[in-house]
């Protein structure tokens, strides 16, 4: 079935629509972007792209209370951007090793024109 559009511009829109992800797929992406609508959360994510760290140290690094930090960590974890592991009483967090987390890391750095600390220290590796 061919979709009849109000204006015909000579393009085959049926091909585009047949290959389009579902509305649910776009809802997942929109939810992820909503999670990132906070500069502190983006900064926290960027830090976790470069190190694995415990809540107490992250709280100090971010100059944020542990409850506030925990809220941001929970949101990032729910979005799949970070992972955690327990070591005794301490919980450690780091960026997830996923396509989405890696892409976001690169986007952040490109948007604010910075380089990874590892890139600077190791002569341009990335």
Coordinates of C-alpha atoms in Angstrom, one line a residue:
X1 CA 0.0 0.0 0.0
X2 CA 1.4 3.4 -1.0
X3 CA 0.9 6.3 1.3
X4 CA -0.7 9.3 -0.4
X5 CA 0.8 12.5 1.0
X6 CA -1.0 15.9 0.6
X7 CA 2.0 17.2 -1.4
X8 CA 3.9 15.0 -3.9
X9 CA 7.6 15.9 -4.1
X10 CA 8.7 12.9 -6.2
X11 CA 10.2 11.0 -3.3
X12 CA 9.4 7.4 -2.3
X13 CA 8.3 8.0 1.3
X14 CA 7.1 4.3 1.6
X15 CA 10.7 3.1 1.6
X16 CA 11.6 5.5 4.4
X17 CA 8.6 4.6 6.5
X18 CA 9.1 0.9 6.0
X19 CA 12.6 1.1 7.3
X20 CA 11.8 3.5 10.1
X21 CA 12.3 2.3 13.7
X22 CA 9.1 1.9 15.8
X23 CA 7.6 4.6 17.9
X24 CA 8.8 2.6 20.9
X25 CA 12.4 2.8 19.7
X26 CA 12.1 6.6 19.5
X27 CA 10.6 6.7 23.0
X28 CA 13.7 4.9 24.3
X29 CA 15.9 7.5 22.7
X30 CA 13.7 10.3 24.0
X31 CA 13.8 8.9 27.5
X32 CA 17.6 8.8 27.3
X33 CA 17.8 12.4 26.2
X34 CA 15.5 13.4 29.1
X35 CA 18.0 11.8 31.5
X36 CA 20.7 13.9 30.0
X37 CA 18.9 17.2 30.5
X38 CA 21.1 18.0 33.5
X39 CA 24.6 19.4 33.4
X40 CA 25.6 17.7 36.6
X41 CA 24.5 14.4 35.3
X42 CA 26.4 14.9 32.1
X43 CA 29.5 15.9 34.0
X44 CA 29.2 12.8 36.2
X45 CA 28.8 10.6 33.2
X46 CA 31.9 12.1 31.6
X47 CA 33.9 11.6 34.7
X48 CA 32.8 7.9 34.9
X49 CA 34.0 7.5 31.3
X50 CA 37.5 8.0 32.6
X51 CA 37.5 6.2 35.9
X52 CA 35.7 3.8 38.1
X53 CA 34.9 5.5 41.5
X54 CA 33.0 5.0 44.7
X55 CA 30.1 7.2 45.8
X56 CA 32.0 9.0 48.5
X57 CA 34.8 10.1 46.2
X58 CA 32.4 11.0 43.4
X59 CA 30.4 13.1 45.9
X60 CA 33.6 15.0 46.7
X61 CA 34.6 15.3 43.1
X62 CA 31.2 16.7 42.1
X63 CA 30.9 18.9 45.2
X64 CA 27.5 17.3 45.8
X65 CA 25.8 15.5 48.7
X66 CA 25.7 11.8 48.6
X67 CA 21.9 11.7 48.3
X68 CA 21.9 14.1 45.4
X69 CA 24.7 12.1 43.7
X70 CA 22.9 8.8 44.3
X71 CA 19.9 10.3 42.5
X72 CA 22.0 11.1 39.4
X73 CA 23.7 7.7 39.6
X74 CA 20.4 5.9 39.7
X75 CA 19.1 7.8 36.6
X76 CA 22.3 7.1 34.7
X77 CA 22.2 3.4 35.6
X78 CA 18.5 3.1 34.7
X79 CA 19.3 4.6 31.3
X80 CA 22.1 1.9 30.8
X81 CA 24.9 4.5 30.6
X82 CA 26.7 3.3 33.7
X83 CA 27.3 0.1 35.6
X84 CA 28.1 -0.6 39.2
X85 CA 29.9 -3.3 41.2
X86 CA 30.1 -3.9 44.9
X87 CA 33.4 -4.4 46.7
X88 CA 32.7 -5.0 50.4
X89 CA 30.6 -2.1 51.6
X90 CA 31.6 0.2 48.8
X91 CA 29.7 0.5 45.5
X92 CA 31.8 1.5 42.5
X93 CA 30.5 3.1 39.3
X94 CA 31.9 3.5 35.8
X95 CA 30.5 4.1 32.3
X96 CA 29.0 1.1 30.6
X97 CA 30.9 -0.4 27.7
X98 CA 28.1 0.0 25.2
X99 CA 27.7 1.7 21.8
X100 CA 25.3 4.2 23.4
X101 CA 27.7 5.2 26.2
X102 CA 30.7 5.4 23.9
X103 CA 28.7 7.6 21.4
X104 CA 27.5 9.9 24.2
X105 CA 31.1 10.2 25.5
X106 CA 32.3 11.3 22.1
X107 CA 29.4 13.7 21.6
X108 CA 30.0 15.4 24.9
X109 CA 33.7 15.9 24.0
X110 CA 33.0 17.1 20.5
X111 CA 30.3 19.5 21.7
X112 CA 32.6 21.2 24.2
X113 CA 35.8 20.6 22.2
X114 CA 37.7 18.8 24.9
X115 CA 39.9 15.7 24.7
X116 CA 39.9 12.7 27.0
X117 CA 42.5 12.9 29.8
X118 CA 44.0 9.7 28.5
X119 CA 44.3 11.2 25.0
X120 CA 46.4 14.1 26.4
X121 CA 48.5 12.0 28.6
X122 CA 49.2 9.3 26.0
X123 CA 50.0 11.5 23.1
X124 CA 46.8 11.4 21.1
X125 CA 45.4 7.8 21.5
X126 CA 41.7 7.5 21.4

